[in-house]
XYZ file of N, CA and C in Angstrom:
522
model
N 215.142 4.313 90.502
C 215.517 3.111 91.233
C 214.393 2.084 91.275
N 213.157 2.556 91.143
C 212.032 1.615 91.157
C 212.072 0.707 89.928
N 212.512 1.254 88.796
C 212.615 0.436 87.583
C 213.664 -0.649 87.751
N 214.792 -0.283 88.388
C 215.833 -1.276 88.621
C 215.376 -2.317 89.632
N 214.633 -1.878 90.637
C 214.092 -2.810 91.625
C 213.144 -3.797 90.953
N 212.340 -3.314 90.008
C 211.432 -4.207 89.280
C 212.203 -5.210 88.421
N 213.306 -4.751 87.832
C 214.133 -5.660 87.028
C 214.699 -6.774 87.905
N 215.234 -6.399 89.075
C 215.764 -7.407 89.990
C 214.664 -8.336 90.496
N 213.495 -7.801 90.740
C 212.378 -8.622 91.213
C 211.938 -9.623 90.141
N 211.892 -9.178 88.891
C 211.540 -10.081 87.783
C 212.565 -11.206 87.651
N 213.833 -10.833 87.736
C 214.886 -11.845 87.636
C 214.829 -12.809 88.823
N 214.502 -12.306 89.997
C 214.382 -13.166 91.178
C 213.259 -14.185 90.986
N 212.131 -13.736 90.451
C 211.023 -14.664 90.195
C 211.416 -15.736 89.183
N 212.143 -15.337 88.136
C 212.583 -16.319 87.135
C 213.501 -17.365 87.765
N 214.453 -16.902 88.579
C 215.369 -17.851 89.214
C 214.646 -18.756 90.207
N 213.638 -18.234 90.895
C 212.872 -19.073 91.815
C 212.118 -20.159 91.057
N 211.511 -19.796 89.925
C 210.777 -20.788 89.135
C 211.707 -21.862 88.577
N 212.880 -21.449 88.118
C 213.847 -22.423 87.601
C 214.340 -23.314 88.741
N 214.543 -22.733 89.927
C 214.982 -23.527 91.079
C 213.928 -24.559 91.462
N 212.666 -24.191 91.354
C 211.592 -25.156 91.659
C 211.622 -26.311 90.659
N 211.862 -26.001 89.381
C 211.983 -27.072 88.384
C 213.159 -27.991 88.706
N 214.292 -27.413 89.103
C 215.445 -28.236 89.481
C 215.141 -29.054 90.732
N 214.341 -28.514 91.649
C 213.961 -29.272 92.835
C 213.128 -30.487 92.451
N 212.196 -30.301 91.523
C 211.395 -31.432 91.045
C 212.293 -32.482 90.390
N 213.264 -32.014 89.581
C 214.210 -32.948 88.956
C 215.039 -33.680 90.012
N 215.407 -32.987 91.078
C 216.174 -33.602 92.163
C 215.365 -34.710 92.820
N 214.107 -34.434 93.091
C 213.242 -35.432 93.729
C 213.054 -36.635 92.818
N 212.817 -36.390 91.521
C 212.644 -37.503 90.577
C 213.913 -38.336 90.453
N 215.060 -37.678 90.397
C 216.333 -38.391 90.284
C 216.596 -39.218 91.543
N 216.343 -38.639 92.715
C 216.546 -39.383 93.964
C 215.602 -40.579 94.025
N 214.363 -40.393 93.585
C 213.425 -41.515 93.548
C 213.866 -42.593 92.578
N 214.380 -42.190 91.417
C 214.874 -43.167 90.440
C 216.062 -43.943 90.961
N 216.988 -43.261 91.613
C 218.147 -43.962 92.184
C 217.690 -44.918 93.284
N 216.779 -44.447 94.136
C 216.255 -45.313 95.200
C 215.542 -46.536 94.644
N 214.744 -46.339 93.594
C 214.044 -47.469 92.975
C 215.038 -48.466 92.380
N 216.058 -47.965 91.686
C 217.053 -48.845 91.093
C 217.772 -49.648 92.169
N 218.173 -48.972 93.241
C 218.879 -49.671 94.324
C 217.970 -50.721 94.945
N 216.704 -50.390 95.137
C 215.778 -51.355 95.737
C 215.557 -52.562 94.818
N 215.253 -52.302 93.556
C 214.918 -53.381 92.631
C 216.114 -54.225 92.213
N 217.278 -53.622 92.076
C 218.402 -54.350 91.504
C 219.490 -54.730 92.509
N 219.382 -54.243 93.736
C 220.399 -54.608 94.723
C 219.767 -55.189 95.977
N 218.852 -54.465 96.595
C 218.299 -54.926 97.876
C 217.361 -56.113 97.696
N 216.412 -56.029 96.765
C 215.473 -57.143 96.553
C 216.178 -58.436 96.143
N 217.124 -58.415 95.192
C 217.833 -59.666 94.879
C 218.602 -60.228 96.066
N 219.157 -59.380 96.895
C 219.857 -59.870 98.090
C 218.879 -60.522 99.054
N 217.711 -59.895 99.230
C 216.704 -60.495 100.109
C 216.229 -61.842 99.570
N 216.032 -61.895 98.241
C 215.597 -63.170 97.647
C 216.664 -64.238 97.787
N 217.936 -63.868 97.602
C 219.001 -64.863 97.704
C 219.158 -65.342 99.145
N 218.970 -64.461 100.112
C 219.046 -64.877 101.510
C 217.874 -65.782 101.830
N 216.695 -65.438 101.331
C 215.513 -66.261 101.585
C 215.672 -67.635 100.945
N 216.116 -67.700 99.690
C 216.251 -68.997 99.024
C 217.389 -69.807 99.615
N 218.445 -69.173 100.107
C 219.543 -69.943 100.685
C 219.152 -70.548 102.022
N 218.213 -69.936 102.732
C 217.790 -70.503 104.016
C 216.732 -71.577 103.831
N 216.052 -71.609 102.691
C 214.998 -72.603 102.485
C 215.456 -73.796 101.653
N 216.569 -73.708 100.938
C 217.031 -74.845 100.136
C 217.841 -75.788 101.009
N 217.820 -77.053 100.680
C 218.583 -78.012 101.478
C 220.085 -77.753 101.333
N 220.804 -78.108 102.346
C 222.247 -77.890 102.353
C 222.923 -78.755 101.310
N 223.918 -78.187 100.631
C 224.691 -78.892 99.620
C 226.030 -79.240 100.260
N 226.630 -80.297 99.806
C 227.917 -80.678 100.390
C 228.934 -79.573 100.154
N 229.840 -79.414 101.072
C 230.796 -78.320 101.006
C 231.738 -78.462 99.817
N 232.013 -79.654 99.359
C 232.913 -79.812 98.222
C 232.265 -79.318 96.945
N 230.963 -79.521 96.788
C 230.282 -79.062 95.582
C 230.171 -77.540 95.581
N 229.874 -76.917 96.709
C 229.751 -75.458 96.742
C 231.115 -74.795 96.595
N 232.174 -75.399 97.119
C 233.510 -74.843 96.967
C 233.979 -74.895 95.518
N 233.592 -75.911 94.793
C 234.017 -76.045 93.401
C 233.323 -75.015 92.507
N 232.074 -74.651 92.830
C 231.318 -73.696 92.012
C 231.545 -72.242 92.420
N 232.192 -71.992 93.540
C 232.351 -70.634 94.042
C 233.137 -69.731 93.087
N 234.303 -70.116 92.559
C 235.020 -69.202 91.666
C 234.251 -68.888 90.386
N 233.590 -69.877 89.795
C 232.855 -69.605 88.565
C 231.631 -68.726 88.829
N 230.987 -68.873 89.980
C 229.845 -68.030 90.317
C 230.299 -66.585 90.519
N 231.453 -66.405 91.109
C 231.983 -65.064 91.313
C 232.322 -64.404 89.985
N 232.965 -65.145 89.087
C 233.332 -64.606 87.777
C 232.080 -64.304 86.961
N 231.067 -65.157 87.055
C 229.826 -64.932 86.318
C 229.067 -63.702 86.819
N 229.124 -63.408 88.111
C 228.368 -62.275 88.659
C 229.140 -60.962 88.598
N 230.423 -61.000 88.284
C 231.245 -59.792 88.257
C 230.745 -58.734 87.261
N 230.408 -59.064 86.015
C 229.896 -58.022 85.099
C 228.606 -57.363 85.596
N 227.718 -58.129 86.193
C 226.469 -57.560 86.699
C 226.735 -56.604 87.855
N 227.633 -56.993 88.745
C 227.956 -56.141 89.892
C 228.651 -54.864 89.418
N 229.600 -54.979 88.489
C 230.296 -53.807 87.981
C 229.358 -52.861 87.231
N 228.465 -53.411 86.434
C 227.539 -52.541 85.697
C 226.609 -51.800 86.649
N 226.171 -52.457 87.722
C 225.330 -51.775 88.714
C 226.119 -50.689 89.431
N 227.363 -50.984 89.754
C 228.213 -49.999 90.426
C 228.446 -48.785 89.523
N 228.726 -49.011 88.251
C 228.947 -47.907 87.314
C 227.677 -47.079 87.146
N 226.533 -47.745 87.031
C 225.268 -47.019 86.886
C 224.983 -46.159 88.110
N 225.182 -46.717 89.286
C 224.924 -45.946 90.507
C 225.902 -44.779 90.616
N 227.157 -44.989 90.218
C 228.138 -43.898 90.249
C 227.742 -42.768 89.310
N 227.348 -43.096 88.097
C 226.927 -42.075 87.142
C 225.648 -41.373 87.597
N 224.714 -42.132 88.131
C 223.461 -41.538 88.610
C 223.722 -40.605 89.790
N 224.657 -40.968 90.648
C 224.994 -40.109 91.783
C 225.664 -38.824 91.311
N 226.545 -38.911 90.319
C 227.179 -37.706 89.763
C 226.126 -36.811 89.107
N 225.189 -37.401 88.392
C 224.094 -36.650 87.774
C 223.245 -35.970 88.845
N 222.949 -36.689 89.906
C 222.171 -36.148 91.020
C 222.901 -34.960 91.652
N 224.196 -35.067 91.827
C 225.000 -33.993 92.403
C 224.923 -32.734 91.535
N 224.995 -32.901 90.218
C 224.911 -31.750 89.315
C 223.529 -31.092 89.372
N 222.495 -31.883 89.480
C 221.140 -31.333 89.581
C 221.008 -30.502 90.858
N 221.531 -31.021 91.957
C 221.468 -30.286 93.220
C 222.268 -28.983 93.123
N 223.422 -29.014 92.445
C 224.212 -27.793 92.268
C 223.439 -26.746 91.472
N 222.737 -27.166 90.425
C 221.946 -26.216 89.629
C 220.809 -25.620 90.463
N 220.162 -26.449 91.266
C 219.090 -25.945 92.113
C 219.652 -24.940 93.117
N 220.782 -25.257 93.737
C 221.387 -24.343 94.710
C 221.821 -23.029 94.072
N 222.378 -23.094 92.868
C 222.813 -21.852 92.224
C 221.616 -20.969 91.876
N 220.524 -21.551 91.443
C 219.334 -20.747 91.137
C 218.696 -20.178 92.402
N 218.716 -20.933 93.491
C 218.207 -20.398 94.749
C 219.111 -19.282 95.269
N 220.412 -19.420 95.054
C 221.361 -18.375 95.428
C 221.060 -17.089 94.650
N 220.871 -17.216 93.346
C 220.566 -16.043 92.526
C 219.218 -15.433 92.898
N 218.241 -16.281 93.190
C 216.933 -15.776 93.632
C 217.093 -14.920 94.888
N 217.851 -15.427 95.850
C 218.050 -14.698 97.104
C 218.789 -13.384 96.872
N 219.838 -13.425 96.041
C 220.594 -12.194 95.764
C 219.749 -11.145 95.064
N 219.000 -11.547 94.036
C 218.188 -10.581 93.299
C 217.052 -10.026 94.151
N 216.465 -10.865 94.972
C 215.406 -10.378 95.865
C 215.998 -9.379 96.866
N 217.194 -9.679 97.362
C 217.867 -8.774 98.292
C 218.168 -7.430 97.619
N 218.648 -7.475 96.389
C 218.957 -6.228 95.675
C 217.692 -5.407 95.432
N 216.624 -6.081 95.081
C 215.360 -5.384 94.863
C 214.881 -4.719 96.149
N 214.944 -5.442 97.248
C 214.518 -4.873 98.529
C 215.417 -3.705 98.942
N 216.714 -3.823 98.696
C 217.639 -2.725 99.034
C 217.320 -1.474 98.229
N 217.046 -1.631 96.948
C 216.724 -0.457 96.125
C 215.438 0.215 96.585
N 214.437 -0.586 96.916
C 213.168 -0.007 97.376
C 213.353 0.698 98.731
N 214.107 0.061 99.620
C 214.340 0.652 100.936
C 215.210 1.904 100.836
N 216.215 1.871 99.965
C 217.111 3.010 99.804
C 216.327 4.255 99.401
N 215.432 4.089 98.472
C 214.649 5.241 98.002
C 213.812 5.828 99.140
N 213.192 4.948 99.924
C 212.362 5.429 101.029
C 213.211 6.121 102.097
N 214.352 5.553 102.433
C 215.214 6.156 103.451
C 215.832 7.460 102.970
N 216.196 7.500 101.711
C 216.817 8.702 101.174
C 215.825 9.870 101.134
N 214.581 9.593 100.795
C 213.570 10.644 100.744
C 213.140 11.092 102.137
N 213.345 10.219 103.143
C 212.924 10.562 104.504
C 213.876 11.546 105.164
N 215.080 11.644 104.676
C 216.072 12.516 105.308
C 216.158 13.853 104.587
N 216.304 14.917 105.391
C 216.465 16.245 104.822
C 217.932 16.633 104.719
N 218.785 15.972 105.490
C 220.209 16.280 105.528
C 220.928 15.639 104.347
N 221.757 16.421 103.655
C 222.492 15.924 102.487
C 223.510 14.865 102.890
N 224.197 15.082 104.011
C 225.192 14.108 104.475
C 224.540 12.767 104.791
N 223.376 12.802 105.429
C 222.658 11.569 105.749
C 222.254 10.846 104.476
N 221.824 11.596 103.485
C 221.453 10.979 102.205
C 222.651 10.293 101.558
N 223.819 10.927 101.630
C 225.016 10.314 101.055
C 225.409 9.041 101.801
N 225.285 9.058 103.118
C 225.597 7.859 103.913
C 224.619 6.740 103.572
N 223.337 7.078 103.465
C 222.326 6.074 103.103
C 222.628 5.516 101.714
N 222.988 6.382 100.783
C 223.306 5.943 99.427
C 224.524 5.017 99.426
N 225.565 5.358 100.194
C 226.763 4.533 100.245
C 226.470 3.171 100.878
N 225.703 3.148 101.956
C 225.385 1.879 102.611
C 224.476 1.012 101.736
N 223.543 1.641 101.040
C 222.668 0.878 100.143
C 223.463 0.316 98.978
N 224.397 1.115 98.461
C 225.252 0.633 97.370
C 226.094 -0.538 97.842
N 226.620 -0.406 99.043
C 227.412 -1.505 99.614
C 226.558 -2.764 99.758
N 225.336 -2.605 100.263
C 224.456 -3.762 100.459
C 224.060 -4.393 99.131
N 223.901 -3.589 98.100
C 223.483 -4.118 96.797
C 224.614 -4.861 96.110
N 225.800 -4.265 96.101
C 226.887 -4.829 95.319
C 227.821 -5.740 96.097
N 227.661 -5.835 97.387
C 228.490 -6.739 98.178
C 228.078 -8.174 97.885
N 229.050 -9.048 97.762
C 228.755 -10.459 97.512
C 228.300 -11.096 98.819
N 227.047 -11.405 98.902
C 226.468 -11.932 100.134
C 226.483 -13.447 100.146
N 226.664 -14.001 101.319
C 226.621 -15.450 101.489
C 225.177 -15.840 101.785
N 224.571 -16.598 100.879
C 223.167 -16.966 101.041
C 222.986 -18.337 101.674
N 224.053 -19.114 101.744
C 223.952 -20.458 102.283
C 223.711 -21.512 101.212
N 223.430 -21.095 99.998
C 223.201 -22.041 98.918
C 224.484 -22.386 98.179
N 225.435 -21.452 98.161
C 226.713 -21.674 97.492
C 227.806 -21.362 98.494
N 228.870 -22.134 98.450
C 229.962 -21.960 99.392
C 230.596 -20.580 99.247
N 230.937 -19.985 100.369
C 231.528 -18.648 100.340
C 232.998 -18.676 99.938
N 233.627 -19.810 99.897
C 235.046 -19.870 99.518
C 235.243 -19.704 98.018
N 234.153 -19.702 97.233
C 234.252 -19.534 95.788
C 234.322 -18.061 95.376
N 234.260 -17.144 96.323
C 234.261 -15.718 96.011
C 235.644 -15.277 95.562
N 235.669 -14.429 94.562
C 236.939 -13.900 94.073
C 237.152 -12.469 94.526
N 236.092 -11.693 94.637
C 236.203 -10.293 95.036
C 235.201 -10.049 96.155
N 235.616 -9.332 97.168
C 234.719 -9.079 98.285
C 233.917 -7.822 98.027
N 232.898 -7.618 98.832
C 232.049 -6.444 98.681
C 232.789 -5.160 98.956
N 233.682 -5.188 99.952
C 234.445 -3.971 100.257
C 235.356 -3.596 99.105
N 235.895 -4.595 98.417
C 236.732 -4.292 97.256
C 235.920 -3.639 96.145
N 234.687 -4.060 95.968
C 233.854 -3.440 94.932
C 233.493 -2.006 95.308
N 233.303 -1.717 96.599
C 233.051 -0.338 97.041
C 234.292 0.520 96.800
N 235.464 -0.042 97.040
C 236.698 0.704 96.794
C 236.850 1.050 95.315
N 236.434 0.154 94.447
C 236.484 0.422 93.006
C 235.562 1.596 92.676
N 234.384 1.619 93.284
C 233.439 2.725 93.043
C 234.038 4.035 93.553
N 234.671 3.996 94.746
C 235.309 5.204 95.273
C 236.428 5.695 94.350
N 237.203 4.783 93.793
C 238.272 5.171 92.887
C 237.717 5.797 91.605
N 236.582 5.283 91.157
C 235.957 5.837 89.968
C 235.460 7.270 90.249
N 235.004 7.530 91.470
C 234.558 8.875 91.817
C 235.716 9.859 91.791
N 236.888 9.407 92.229
C 238.034 10.294 92.341
C 238.618 10.660 90.978
N 238.423 9.840 89.976
C 239.001 10.131 88.650
C 238.100 10.977 87.802
């Protein structure tokens, strides 16, 4: 069991390192989206508000005549910014999902490794055969049960841990 615990521990370390890389990508992507929003949306709005308050007033007939053409001229720029932000947000969402899935796997593999190490110690501590079997069954349940780590939604589960234990029991009977 120590060899299997080492395998799970190695896999847990790999998933943690990959999750850290995804975290760095998440931070960079969020910074890029924030920079784009600041430079291409907020700053131009601030400049337009500042220039509109400092320029002399224009007659209402002249501004009304130019309003439809100004709107039509700015429509492609506004749409392209909206599309870019939408795509960047979808990309950001996928990066966060990858980071969460790797953190989920890290937690599961670390848990399995700890269960295997603990199972061996508890099993060797008992002299009673029945106690050893109970410890083995509970450790097996803890290892193979699908645990909710908080990184991935629990509604995505297809098979529960108790169902996997029942499969093992059925295999014993045949």
